[in-house]
C-alpha cells in the first residue's frame, strides 16, 4: 500500500516515515510540508535518518493525496481539516492523529468520512486503547461514589491541553457512567473553586521535559483509590499504530473508524 505522510518533517512525521519503512506491505508514496518550509525539496527518508529514497518533500498536498492509497496526518487542526477534504476528493484513506480539534473541525472530519475510510484516534497505541476499554468498564462497575480524575503529562513542546488521549479517557469514563462528558467535565481549577461537584470528571495537565505521554485515570472514594496508568516511552509507538491503521483501511467502506476497530477491541 502506498502511504503518504503530510507534515513529514515534524516530530511525529519523521517517526511515521520510519514506521512506513519498517512495516511490511507499506511503501512511502511521499511527504508534504507547509508552503515556505525549509524542508520542501528535501528527501523525507533522509530527514527520518534513513537512506535516500529519491523522493522530495512537496508543498502540493493534493498531488500527494493523488499518489497515495492512504495518508497519515499528524500536523495541526486547520491543516487536518484541509487534508480531510482532499482525502474525500481523491478517495484516499486518511489517518488523522492531530489532536486539539474543535467541534466544527471535528464535524468536517465526519463529513469527509461519508466519502472515504478515516481512522481517527487520539492515541494509536495498543495500550491506551486497552486502557480506554478498562476505564469504561471500571466507571460502569464503580458507580458515582468514586470521583474520577484524569491526569496527564507530556513534553514541553505540546501545544494543546488536556491531551487528546486524556479527553478520550474522560469520554470512556463518561460512557461507562452513562453521562455526557461535556456536562460534567472540569478542565481547569484555579483560585477559590469551592468543593468538588459530585459526578464531575476532572482533568489535570502537567508539561515538562521530553515526556512522551503519561496518563492516569484515578477513581477515588472515601476509603480507597484505584489508579489505571499508561506510560509511553517511545513516540515510535504511535507511528507504528498509525501505519497499522493505514494498512487496515484497504478495502474498507467509507466511515469514521477508531483504533478500537483496527485492534478488534469492540
Ligand atoms: P510538530 O509540530 O513536531 O509537527 C507538525 C508538523 O506538521 C510540522 O512539521 C509542521 O510544519 C507540519 N504542518 C503543519 N501544517 C501543515 C500543512 N498544512 N501541510 C503540511 N505540513 C504541515 O508536532 P508533533 O509533535 O509531531 O505533533 C503533531 C500532532 O500530532 C499534534 O496534534 C499532536 O498532539 C498529535 N499527536 C497525536 C498522537 C496520536 O497517537 N494520535 C501521538 C503524538 C502526537
PDB file of C-alpha atoms and ligand atoms in Angstrom:
ATOM      1  CA  UNK A   1       0.000   0.000   0.000  1.00  0.00           C
ATOM      2  CA  UNK A   2       1.306   3.464  -0.912  1.00  0.00           C
ATOM      3  CA  UNK A   3       1.288   5.712   2.150  1.00  0.00           C
ATOM      4  CA  UNK A   4       1.788   9.490   2.127  1.00  0.00           C
ATOM      5  CA  UNK A   5       2.879  11.445   5.197  1.00  0.00           C
ATOM      6  CA  UNK A   6       1.714  15.058   5.471  1.00  0.00           C
ATOM      7  CA  UNK A   7       3.802  17.162   7.871  1.00  0.00           C
ATOM      8  CA  UNK A   8       6.648  14.668   7.343  1.00  0.00           C
ATOM      9  CA  UNK A   9       9.310  16.951   8.854  1.00  0.00           C
ATOM     10  CA  UNK A  10       7.538  17.176  12.231  1.00  0.00           C
ATOM     11  CA  UNK A  11       8.398  15.147  15.359  1.00  0.00           C
ATOM     12  CA  UNK A  12       5.749  12.549  14.522  1.00  0.00           C
ATOM     13  CA  UNK A  13       6.138  12.981  10.740  1.00  0.00           C
ATOM     14  CA  UNK A  14       9.726  11.693  10.837  1.00  0.00           C
ATOM     15  CA  UNK A  15       8.679   8.751  13.026  1.00  0.00           C
ATOM     16  CA  UNK A  16       5.895   7.950  10.566  1.00  0.00           C
ATOM     17  CA  UNK A  17       8.296   7.884   7.592  1.00  0.00           C
ATOM     18  CA  UNK A  18      10.489   5.471   9.585  1.00  0.00           C
ATOM     19  CA  UNK A  19       7.496   3.305  10.533  1.00  0.00           C
ATOM     20  CA  UNK A  20       6.436   3.027   6.865  1.00  0.00           C
ATOM     21  CA  UNK A  21       9.978   1.855   6.062  1.00  0.00           C
ATOM     22  CA  UNK A  22       9.839  -0.780   8.816  1.00  0.00           C
ATOM     23  CA  UNK A  23       6.343  -2.112   8.012  1.00  0.00           C
ATOM     24  CA  UNK A  24       5.987  -4.967   5.502  1.00  0.00           C
ATOM     25  CA  UNK A  25       3.352  -4.156   2.883  1.00  0.00           C
ATOM     26  CA  UNK A  26       3.790  -0.382   3.267  1.00  0.00           C
ATOM     27  CA  UNK A  27       5.606   1.827   0.761  1.00  0.00           C
ATOM     28  CA  UNK A  28       6.308   5.551   1.101  1.00  0.00           C
ATOM     29  CA  UNK A  29       4.354   7.485  -1.555  1.00  0.00           C
ATOM     30  CA  UNK A  30       5.917  10.792  -0.465  1.00  0.00           C
ATOM     31  CA  UNK A  31       5.755  13.517   2.140  1.00  0.00           C
ATOM     32  CA  UNK A  32       4.486  17.081   2.326  1.00  0.00           C
ATOM     33  CA  UNK A  33       5.205  20.165   4.389  1.00  0.00           C
ATOM     34  CA  UNK A  34       3.766  23.670   4.619  1.00  0.00           C
ATOM     35  CA  UNK A  35       4.471  26.032   1.712  1.00  0.00           C
ATOM     36  CA  UNK A  36       7.597  28.040   2.572  1.00  0.00           C
ATOM     37  CA  UNK A  37       9.007  25.335   4.863  1.00  0.00           C
ATOM     38  CA  UNK A  38      12.790  24.925   4.701  1.00  0.00           C
ATOM     39  CA  UNK A  39      12.187  21.169   4.294  1.00  0.00           C
ATOM     40  CA  UNK A  40      10.346  21.383   0.942  1.00  0.00           C
ATOM     41  CA  UNK A  41      12.557  19.743  -1.699  1.00  0.00           C
ATOM     42  CA  UNK A  42      14.479  17.605   0.824  1.00  0.00           C
ATOM     43  CA  UNK A  43      14.312  13.797   0.899  1.00  0.00           C
ATOM     44  CA  UNK A  44      11.762  12.688   3.569  1.00  0.00           C
ATOM     45  CA  UNK A  45      13.651   9.425   4.174  1.00  0.00           C
ATOM     46  CA  UNK A  46      16.974  11.176   4.794  1.00  0.00           C
ATOM     47  CA  UNK A  47      15.220  13.554   7.210  1.00  0.00           C
ATOM     48  CA  UNK A  48      13.969  10.474   9.082  1.00  0.00           C
ATOM     49  CA  UNK A  49      17.508   9.072   9.338  1.00  0.00           C
ATOM     50  CA  UNK A  50      17.067   6.521   6.513  1.00  0.00           C
ATOM     51  CA  UNK A  51      18.968   6.015   3.230  1.00  0.00           C
ATOM     52  CA  UNK A  52      17.924   8.317   0.343  1.00  0.00           C
ATOM     53  CA  UNK A  53      14.571   7.411  -1.255  1.00  0.00           C
ATOM     54  CA  UNK A  54      14.759   9.629  -4.333  1.00  0.00           C
ATOM     55  CA  UNK A  55      11.516  11.325  -3.205  1.00  0.00           C
ATOM     56  CA  UNK A  56      11.361  15.010  -2.370  1.00  0.00           C
ATOM     57  CA  UNK A  57       9.074  16.756   0.100  1.00  0.00           C
ATOM     58  CA  UNK A  58       6.311  18.667  -1.675  1.00  0.00           C
ATOM     59  CA  UNK A  59       4.096  21.577  -0.625  1.00  0.00           C
ATOM     60  CA  UNK A  60       1.409  20.304  -3.034  1.00  0.00           C
ATOM     61  CA  UNK A  61      -0.775  18.250  -0.693  1.00  0.00           C
ATOM     62  CA  UNK A  62      -3.310  17.489  -3.468  1.00  0.00           C
ATOM     63  CA  UNK A  63      -0.591  15.773  -5.541  1.00  0.00           C
ATOM     64  CA  UNK A  64       0.413  13.683  -2.512  1.00  0.00           C
ATOM     65  CA  UNK A  65      -3.193  12.566  -1.941  1.00  0.00           C
ATOM     66  CA  UNK A  66      -3.500  11.666  -5.646  1.00  0.00           C
ATOM     67  CA  UNK A  67      -0.355   9.488  -5.421  1.00  0.00           C
ATOM     68  CA  UNK A  68      -1.307   7.696  -2.152  1.00  0.00           C
ATOM     69  CA  UNK A  69      -3.686   4.893  -1.133  1.00  0.00           C
ATOM     70  CA  UNK A  70      -3.713   6.285   2.421  1.00  0.00           C
ATOM     71  CA  UNK A  71      -2.334   9.462   4.005  1.00  0.00           C
ATOM     72  CA  UNK A  72      -1.268   9.809   7.635  1.00  0.00           C
ATOM     73  CA  UNK A  73      -1.673  13.265   9.158  1.00  0.00           C
ATOM     74  CA  UNK A  74      -0.104  14.366  12.453  1.00  0.00           C
ATOM     75  CA  UNK A  75       0.011  18.135  11.828  1.00  0.00           C
ATOM     76  CA  UNK A  76      -2.288  20.868  13.212  1.00  0.00           C
ATOM     77  CA  UNK A  77      -6.109  21.163  13.373  1.00  0.00           C
ATOM     78  CA  UNK A  78      -6.661  23.591  10.440  1.00  0.00           C
ATOM     79  CA  UNK A  79      -4.289  21.579   8.215  1.00  0.00           C
ATOM     80  CA  UNK A  80      -6.034  18.315   9.120  1.00  0.00           C
ATOM     81  CA  UNK A  81      -9.419  19.747   8.113  1.00  0.00           C
ATOM     82  CA  UNK A  82      -8.000  20.784   4.712  1.00  0.00           C
ATOM     83  CA  UNK A  83      -6.433  17.326   4.316  1.00  0.00           C
ATOM     84  CA  UNK A  84      -9.763  15.609   5.151  1.00  0.00           C
ATOM     85  CA  UNK A  85     -11.366  17.461   2.200  1.00  0.00           C
ATOM     86  CA  UNK A  86      -8.533  16.291  -0.088  1.00  0.00           C
ATOM     87  CA  UNK A  87      -8.960  12.708   1.195  1.00  0.00           C
ATOM     88  CA  UNK A  88     -12.659  12.788   0.234  1.00  0.00           C
ATOM     89  CA  UNK A  89     -11.923  14.357  -3.189  1.00  0.00           C
ATOM     90  CA  UNK A  90      -9.195  11.844  -4.090  1.00  0.00           C
ATOM     91  CA  UNK A  91     -10.790   8.781  -2.440  1.00  0.00           C
ATOM     92  CA  UNK A  92      -7.644   8.371  -0.324  1.00  0.00           C
ATOM     93  CA  UNK A  93      -8.000   6.864   3.159  1.00  0.00           C
ATOM     94  CA  UNK A  94      -6.955   9.203   5.976  1.00  0.00           C
ATOM     95  CA  UNK A  95      -5.381   8.539   9.377  1.00  0.00           C
ATOM     96  CA  UNK A  96      -5.700  11.861  11.245  1.00  0.00           C
ATOM     97  CA  UNK A  97      -3.723  11.763  14.501  1.00  0.00           C
ATOM     98  CA  UNK A  98      -3.817  15.517  15.105  1.00  0.00           C
ATOM     99  CA  UNK A  99      -5.339  16.459  18.468  1.00  0.00           C
ATOM    100  CA  UNK A 100      -6.966  19.678  19.694  1.00  0.00           C
ATOM    101  CA  UNK A 101      -9.692  19.885  17.003  1.00  0.00           C
ATOM    102  CA  UNK A 102     -12.717  21.981  17.994  1.00  0.00           C
ATOM    103  CA  UNK A 103     -16.302  20.797  17.432  1.00  0.00           C
ATOM    104  CA  UNK A 104     -16.664  22.411  13.983  1.00  0.00           C
ATOM    105  CA  UNK A 105     -13.319  21.000  12.816  1.00  0.00           C
ATOM    106  CA  UNK A 106     -14.365  17.562  14.076  1.00  0.00           C
ATOM    107  CA  UNK A 107     -17.653  17.887  12.147  1.00  0.00           C
ATOM    108  CA  UNK A 108     -15.635  18.446   8.939  1.00  0.00           C
ATOM    109  CA  UNK A 109     -13.708  15.201   9.553  1.00  0.00           C
ATOM    110  CA  UNK A 110     -17.041  13.410   9.994  1.00  0.00           C
ATOM    111  CA  UNK A 111     -18.336  14.895   6.713  1.00  0.00           C
ATOM    112  CA  UNK A 112     -15.265  13.619   4.856  1.00  0.00           C
ATOM    113  CA  UNK A 113     -15.808  10.155   6.373  1.00  0.00           C
ATOM    114  CA  UNK A 114     -19.070   9.919   4.408  1.00  0.00           C
ATOM    115  CA  UNK A 115     -16.876   9.594   1.284  1.00  0.00           C
ATOM    116  CA  UNK A 116     -13.792   7.656   2.407  1.00  0.00           C
ATOM    117  CA  UNK A 117     -12.462   5.452   5.244  1.00  0.00           C
ATOM    118  CA  UNK A 118     -10.941   7.513   8.078  1.00  0.00           C
ATOM    119  CA  UNK A 119      -9.324   6.002  11.190  1.00  0.00           C
ATOM    120  CA  UNK A 120      -9.158   8.730  13.822  1.00  0.00           C
ATOM    121  CA  UNK A 121      -7.641   8.185  17.251  1.00  0.00           C
ATOM    122  CA  UNK A 122      -6.305  10.474  19.940  1.00  0.00           C
ATOM    123  CA  UNK A 123      -3.781   7.706  20.533  1.00  0.00           C
ATOM    124  CA  UNK A 124      -2.755   4.870  18.211  1.00  0.00           C
ATOM    125  CA  UNK A 125      -1.040   2.706  20.864  1.00  0.00           C
ATOM    126  CA  UNK A 126      -2.452  -0.700  21.772  1.00  0.00           C
ATOM    127  CA  UNK A 127      -2.001   0.066  25.491  1.00  0.00           C
ATOM    128  CA  UNK A 128      -4.043   3.270  25.549  1.00  0.00           C
ATOM    129  CA  UNK A 129      -6.860   1.670  23.582  1.00  0.00           C
ATOM    130  CA  UNK A 130      -6.968  -1.188  26.106  1.00  0.00           C
ATOM    131  CA  UNK A 131      -6.886   1.447  28.879  1.00  0.00           C
ATOM    132  CA  UNK A 132      -9.938   3.112  27.311  1.00  0.00           C
ATOM    133  CA  UNK A 133     -11.858  -0.183  27.465  1.00  0.00           C
ATOM    134  CA  UNK A 134     -10.755  -0.773  31.096  1.00  0.00           C
ATOM    135  CA  UNK A 135     -11.698   2.802  32.065  1.00  0.00           C
ATOM    136  CA  UNK A 136     -15.191   2.402  30.628  1.00  0.00           C
ATOM    137  CA  UNK A 137     -15.665  -0.914  32.462  1.00  0.00           C
ATOM    138  CA  UNK A 138     -14.281   0.444  35.759  1.00  0.00           C
ATOM    139  CA  UNK A 139     -16.520   3.538  35.608  1.00  0.00           C
ATOM    140  CA  UNK A 140     -19.521   1.302  34.996  1.00  0.00           C
ATOM    141  CA  UNK A 141     -18.628  -1.033  37.881  1.00  0.00           C
ATOM    142  CA  UNK A 142     -17.747   1.566  40.492  1.00  0.00           C
ATOM    143  CA  UNK A 143     -20.718   3.899  40.453  1.00  0.00           C
ATOM    144  CA  UNK A 144     -20.713   7.573  41.363  1.00  0.00           C
ATOM    145  CA  UNK A 145     -19.370   7.289  44.936  1.00  0.00           C
ATOM    146  CA  UNK A 146     -15.984   7.300  43.210  1.00  0.00           C
ATOM    147  CA  UNK A 147     -14.634  10.646  41.992  1.00  0.00           C
ATOM    148  CA  UNK A 148     -12.947  10.334  38.576  1.00  0.00           C
ATOM    149  CA  UNK A 149      -9.840  12.383  37.728  1.00  0.00           C
ATOM    150  CA  UNK A 150      -7.682  12.104  34.593  1.00  0.00           C
ATOM    151  CA  UNK A 151      -4.057  13.168  34.966  1.00  0.00           C
ATOM    152  CA  UNK A 152      -1.637  13.585  32.059  1.00  0.00           C
ATOM    153  CA  UNK A 153       1.959  14.688  31.465  1.00  0.00           C
ATOM    154  CA  UNK A 154       3.646  15.496  28.152  1.00  0.00           C
ATOM    155  CA  UNK A 155       6.824  17.135  26.816  1.00  0.00           C
ATOM    156  CA  UNK A 156       7.273  20.918  26.903  1.00  0.00           C
ATOM    157  CA  UNK A 157       6.522  21.341  23.154  1.00  0.00           C
ATOM    158  CA  UNK A 158       2.918  20.094  23.261  1.00  0.00           C
ATOM    159  CA  UNK A 159       0.514  22.899  22.259  1.00  0.00           C
ATOM    160  CA  UNK A 160      -2.946  21.599  23.313  1.00  0.00           C
ATOM    161  CA  UNK A 161      -4.290  20.694  26.755  1.00  0.00           C
ATOM    162  CA  UNK A 162      -5.656  18.461  28.145  1.00  0.00           C
ATOM    163  CA  UNK A 163      -4.188  15.930  25.701  1.00  0.00           C
ATOM    164  CA  UNK A 164      -6.497  14.279  23.176  1.00  0.00           C
ATOM    165  CA  UNK A 165      -5.806  10.990  24.970  1.00  0.00           C
ATOM    166  CA  UNK A 166      -6.837  12.434  28.352  1.00  0.00           C
ATOM    167  CA  UNK A 167     -10.090  13.676  26.802  1.00  0.00           C
ATOM    168  CA  UNK A 168     -10.660  10.267  25.159  1.00  0.00           C
ATOM    169  CA  UNK A 169     -10.150   8.578  28.551  1.00  0.00           C
ATOM    170  CA  UNK A 170     -12.588  11.064  30.111  1.00  0.00           C
ATOM    171  CA  UNK A 171     -15.027  10.156  27.339  1.00  0.00           C
ATOM    172  CA  UNK A 172     -14.605   6.434  28.149  1.00  0.00           C
ATOM    173  CA  UNK A 173     -15.283   7.143  31.840  1.00  0.00           C
ATOM    174  CA  UNK A 174     -18.375   9.196  30.921  1.00  0.00           C
ATOM    175  CA  UNK A 175     -19.626   6.395  28.650  1.00  0.00           C
ATOM    176  CA  UNK A 176     -19.192   3.849  31.438  1.00  0.00           C
ATOM    177  CA  UNK A 177     -21.097   6.094  33.808  1.00  0.00           C
ATOM    178  CA  UNK A 178     -23.785   6.901  31.263  1.00  0.00           C
ATOM    179  CA  UNK A 179     -23.236  10.689  31.387  1.00  0.00           C
ATOM    180  CA  UNK A 180     -22.394  13.408  28.852  1.00  0.00           C
ATOM    181  CA  UNK A 181     -18.728  14.422  29.296  1.00  0.00           C
ATOM    182  CA  UNK A 182     -19.470  17.989  28.120  1.00  0.00           C
ATOM    183  CA  UNK A 183     -21.823  18.443  31.103  1.00  0.00           C
ATOM    184  CA  UNK A 184     -19.546  17.016  33.822  1.00  0.00           C
ATOM    185  CA  UNK A 185     -16.061  17.865  32.559  1.00  0.00           C
ATOM    186  CA  UNK A 186     -13.927  20.031  34.913  1.00  0.00           C
ATOM    187  CA  UNK A 187     -10.923  21.004  32.790  1.00  0.00           C
ATOM    188  CA  UNK A 188      -9.378  23.825  34.831  1.00  0.00           C
ATOM    189  CA  UNK A 189      -9.232  24.561  38.574  1.00  0.00           C
ATOM    190  CA  UNK A 190      -7.709  27.799  39.824  1.00  0.00           C
ATOM    191  CA  UNK A 191      -8.265  30.061  42.839  1.00  0.00           C
ATOM    192  CA  UNK A 192     -11.221  29.659  45.217  1.00  0.00           C
ATOM    193  CA  UNK A 193     -13.026  26.857  43.405  1.00  0.00           C
ATOM    194  CA  UNK A 194     -15.363  25.637  46.156  1.00  0.00           C
ATOM    195  CA  UNK A 195     -15.787  21.937  46.845  1.00  0.00           C
ATOM    196  CA  UNK A 196     -15.678  19.330  44.126  1.00  0.00           C
ATOM    197  CA  UNK A 197     -19.082  18.788  42.494  1.00  0.00           C
ATOM    198  CA  UNK A 198     -20.240  15.170  42.787  1.00  0.00           C
ATOM    199  CA  UNK A 199     -20.191  13.469  39.387  1.00  0.00           C
ATOM    200  CA  UNK A 200     -17.560  15.752  37.839  1.00  0.00           C
ATOM    201  CA  UNK A 201     -14.836  14.187  35.709  1.00  0.00           C
ATOM    202  CA  UNK A 202     -11.727  16.276  36.394  1.00  0.00           C
ATOM    203  CA  UNK A 203      -8.587  16.813  34.308  1.00  0.00           C
ATOM    204  CA  UNK A 204      -5.093  17.847  35.374  1.00  0.00           C
ATOM    205  CA  UNK A 205      -2.282  18.708  32.976  1.00  0.00           C
ATOM    206  CA  UNK A 206       1.486  18.629  33.537  1.00  0.00           C
ATOM    207  CA  UNK A 207       4.068  19.769  30.952  1.00  0.00           C
ATOM    208  CA  UNK A 208       7.836  19.350  31.051  1.00  0.00           C
ATOM    209  CA  UNK A 209      10.986  17.799  29.666  1.00  0.00           C
ATOM    210  CA  UNK A 210      10.611  15.289  26.863  1.00  0.00           C
ATOM    211  CA  UNK A 211       7.898  13.078  28.410  1.00  0.00           C
ATOM    212  CA  UNK A 212       6.326  11.151  25.503  1.00  0.00           C
ATOM    213  CA  UNK A 213       2.941  10.711  27.217  1.00  0.00           C
ATOM    214  CA  UNK A 214       1.803   9.570  30.677  1.00  0.00           C
ATOM    215  CA  UNK A 215      -1.889   9.130  31.537  1.00  0.00           C
ATOM    216  CA  UNK A 216      -3.587   8.062  34.768  1.00  0.00           C
ATOM    217  CA  UNK A 217      -7.299   7.602  35.359  1.00  0.00           C
ATOM    218  CA  UNK A 218      -7.999   7.811  39.084  1.00  0.00           C
ATOM    219  CA  UNK A 219     -11.124   6.554  40.857  1.00  0.00           C
ATOM    220  CA  UNK A 220     -11.198   7.927  44.424  1.00  0.00           C
ATOM    221  CA  UNK A 221     -13.762   7.148  47.141  1.00  0.00           C
ATOM    222  CA  UNK A 222     -13.751   7.965  50.888  1.00  0.00           C
ATOM    223  CA  UNK A 223     -11.748   4.844  51.716  1.00  0.00           C
ATOM    224  CA  UNK A 224      -9.884   3.639  48.648  1.00  0.00           C
ATOM    225  CA  UNK A 225      -8.401   4.636  45.316  1.00  0.00           C
ATOM    226  CA  UNK A 226      -7.844   2.815  42.042  1.00  0.00           C
ATOM    227  CA  UNK A 227      -5.357   4.224  39.534  1.00  0.00           C
ATOM    228  CA  UNK A 228      -5.069   2.951  35.950  1.00  0.00           C
ATOM    229  CA  UNK A 229      -1.846   4.199  34.355  1.00  0.00           C
ATOM    230  CA  UNK A 230      -0.262   4.062  30.908  1.00  0.00           C
ATOM    231  CA  UNK A 231       3.227   5.386  30.114  1.00  0.00           C
ATOM    232  CA  UNK A 232       4.553   5.672  26.574  1.00  0.00           C
ATOM    233  CA  UNK A 233       8.340   5.517  26.387  1.00  0.00           C
ATOM    234  CA  UNK A 234       8.886   5.947  22.630  1.00  0.00           C
ATOM    235  CA  UNK A 235       6.789   8.053  20.242  1.00  0.00           C
ATOM    236  CA  UNK A 236       7.544   5.467  17.524  1.00  0.00           C
ATOM    237  CA  UNK A 237       4.746   3.532  19.230  1.00  0.00           C
ATOM    238  CA  UNK A 238       2.100   5.957  17.898  1.00  0.00           C
ATOM    239  CA  UNK A 239       3.658   5.915  14.432  1.00  0.00           C
ATOM    240  CA  UNK A 240       3.622   2.104  14.225  1.00  0.00           C
ATOM    241  CA  UNK A 241      -0.038   2.046  15.303  1.00  0.00           C
ATOM    242  CA  UNK A 242      -0.984   4.708  12.739  1.00  0.00           C
ATOM    243  CA  UNK A 243       0.681   2.765   9.895  1.00  0.00           C
ATOM    244  CA  UNK A 244      -1.108  -0.381  11.083  1.00  0.00           C
ATOM    245  CA  UNK A 245      -4.365   1.612  10.845  1.00  0.00           C
ATOM    246  CA  UNK A 246      -3.441   2.808   7.335  1.00  0.00           C
ATOM    247  CA  UNK A 247      -2.927  -0.793   6.128  1.00  0.00           C
ATOM    248  CA  UNK A 248      -6.226  -1.810   7.772  1.00  0.00           C
ATOM    249  CA  UNK A 249      -8.195   0.679   5.607  1.00  0.00           C
ATOM    250  CA  UNK A 250      -7.585  -1.365   2.446  1.00  0.00           C
ATOM    251  CA  UNK A 251     -10.981  -2.321   1.004  1.00  0.00           C
ATOM    252  CA  UNK A 252     -12.909  -0.650   3.871  1.00  0.00           C
ATOM    253  CA  UNK A 253     -16.169   1.173   3.134  1.00  0.00           C
ATOM    254  CA  UNK A 254     -16.332   4.931   3.828  1.00  0.00           C
ATOM    255  CA  UNK A 255     -16.827   5.698   7.511  1.00  0.00           C
ATOM    256  CA  UNK A 256     -15.249   7.110  10.637  1.00  0.00           C
ATOM    257  CA  UNK A 257     -13.382   4.250  12.345  1.00  0.00           C
ATOM    258  CA  UNK A 258     -11.427   4.166  15.594  1.00  0.00           C
ATOM    259  CA  UNK A 259      -8.284   2.342  16.668  1.00  0.00           C
ATOM    260  CA  UNK A 260     -10.568   0.061  18.654  1.00  0.00           C
ATOM    261  CA  UNK A 261     -11.995  -1.121  15.298  1.00  0.00           C
ATOM    262  CA  UNK A 262      -8.469  -1.742  13.974  1.00  0.00           C
ATOM    263  CA  UNK A 263      -7.473  -3.690  17.093  1.00  0.00           C
ATOM    264  CA  UNK A 264     -10.766  -5.593  17.270  1.00  0.00           C
ATOM    265  CA  UNK A 265     -11.483  -4.281  20.777  1.00  0.00           C
ATOM    266  CA  UNK A 266     -15.160  -3.603  20.035  1.00  0.00           C
TER     267      UNK A 266
HETATM  268  P1  LIG B   1       5.223  19.018  15.232  1.00  0.00           P
HETATM  269  O1  LIG B   1       4.938  20.467  15.409  1.00  0.00           O
HETATM  270  O2  LIG B   1       6.598  18.499  15.525  1.00  0.00           O
HETATM  271  O3  LIG B   1       4.887  18.560  13.716  1.00  0.00           O
HETATM  272  C1  LIG B   1       3.804  19.040  12.963  1.00  0.00           C
HETATM  273  C2  LIG B   1       4.296  19.169  11.523  1.00  0.00           C
HETATM  274  O4  LIG B   1       3.177  19.445  10.675  1.00  0.00           O
HETATM  275  C3  LIG B   1       5.316  20.329  11.346  1.00  0.00           C
HETATM  276  O5  LIG B   1       6.443  19.858  10.622  1.00  0.00           O
HETATM  277  C4  LIG B   1       4.508  21.346  10.516  1.00  0.00           C
HETATM  278  O6  LIG B   1       5.329  22.128   9.656  1.00  0.00           O
HETATM  279  C5  LIG B   1       3.592  20.412   9.732  1.00  0.00           C
HETATM  280  N1  LIG B   1       2.413  21.076   9.166  1.00  0.00           N
HETATM  281  C6  LIG B   1       1.583  21.973   9.753  1.00  0.00           C
HETATM  282  N2  LIG B   1       0.652  22.388   8.856  1.00  0.00           N
HETATM  283  C7  LIG B   1       0.901  21.720   7.699  1.00  0.00           C
HETATM  284  C8  LIG B   1       0.286  21.700   6.411  1.00  0.00           C
HETATM  285  N3  LIG B   1      -0.769  22.482   6.124  1.00  0.00           N
HETATM  286  N4  LIG B   1       0.801  20.899   5.454  1.00  0.00           N
HETATM  287  C9  LIG B   1       1.871  20.106   5.700  1.00  0.00           C
HETATM  288  N5  LIG B   1       2.511  20.100   6.898  1.00  0.00           N
HETATM  289  C10 LIG B   1       2.021  20.888   7.880  1.00  0.00           C
HETATM  290  O7  LIG B   1       4.142  18.266  16.121  1.00  0.00           O
HETATM  291  P2  LIG B   1       4.098  16.730  16.599  1.00  0.00           P
HETATM  292  O8  LIG B   1       4.667  16.601  17.967  1.00  0.00           O
HETATM  293  O9  LIG B   1       4.619  15.854  15.512  1.00  0.00           O
HETATM  294  O10 LIG B   1       2.525  16.522  16.767  1.00  0.00           O
HETATM  295  C11 LIG B   1       1.616  16.740  15.690  1.00  0.00           C
HETATM  296  C12 LIG B   1       0.191  16.412  16.134  1.00  0.00           C
HETATM  297  O11 LIG B   1       0.082  15.005  16.404  1.00  0.00           O
HETATM  298  C13 LIG B   1      -0.257  17.113  17.442  1.00  0.00           C
HETATM  299  O12 LIG B   1      -1.619  17.473  17.299  1.00  0.00           O
HETATM  300  C14 LIG B   1      -0.101  16.020  18.489  1.00  0.00           C
HETATM  301  O13 LIG B   1      -0.911  16.211  19.616  1.00  0.00           O
HETATM  302  C15 LIG B   1      -0.521  14.824  17.687  1.00  0.00           C
HETATM  303  N6  LIG B   1      -0.101  13.518  18.225  1.00  0.00           N
HETATM  304  C16 LIG B   1      -1.022  12.501  18.171  1.00  0.00           C
HETATM  305  C17 LIG B   1      -0.686  11.227  18.596  1.00  0.00           C
HETATM  306  C18 LIG B   1      -1.697  10.113  18.423  1.00  0.00           C
HETATM  307  O14 LIG B   1      -1.375   8.923  18.720  1.00  0.00           O
HETATM  308  N7  LIG B   1      -2.902  10.412  17.926  1.00  0.00           N
HETATM  309  C19 LIG B   1       0.592  10.969  19.100  1.00  0.00           C
HETATM  310  C20 LIG B   1       1.527  12.021  19.141  1.00  0.00           C
HETATM  311  C21 LIG B   1       1.168  13.293  18.670  1.00  0.00           C
END
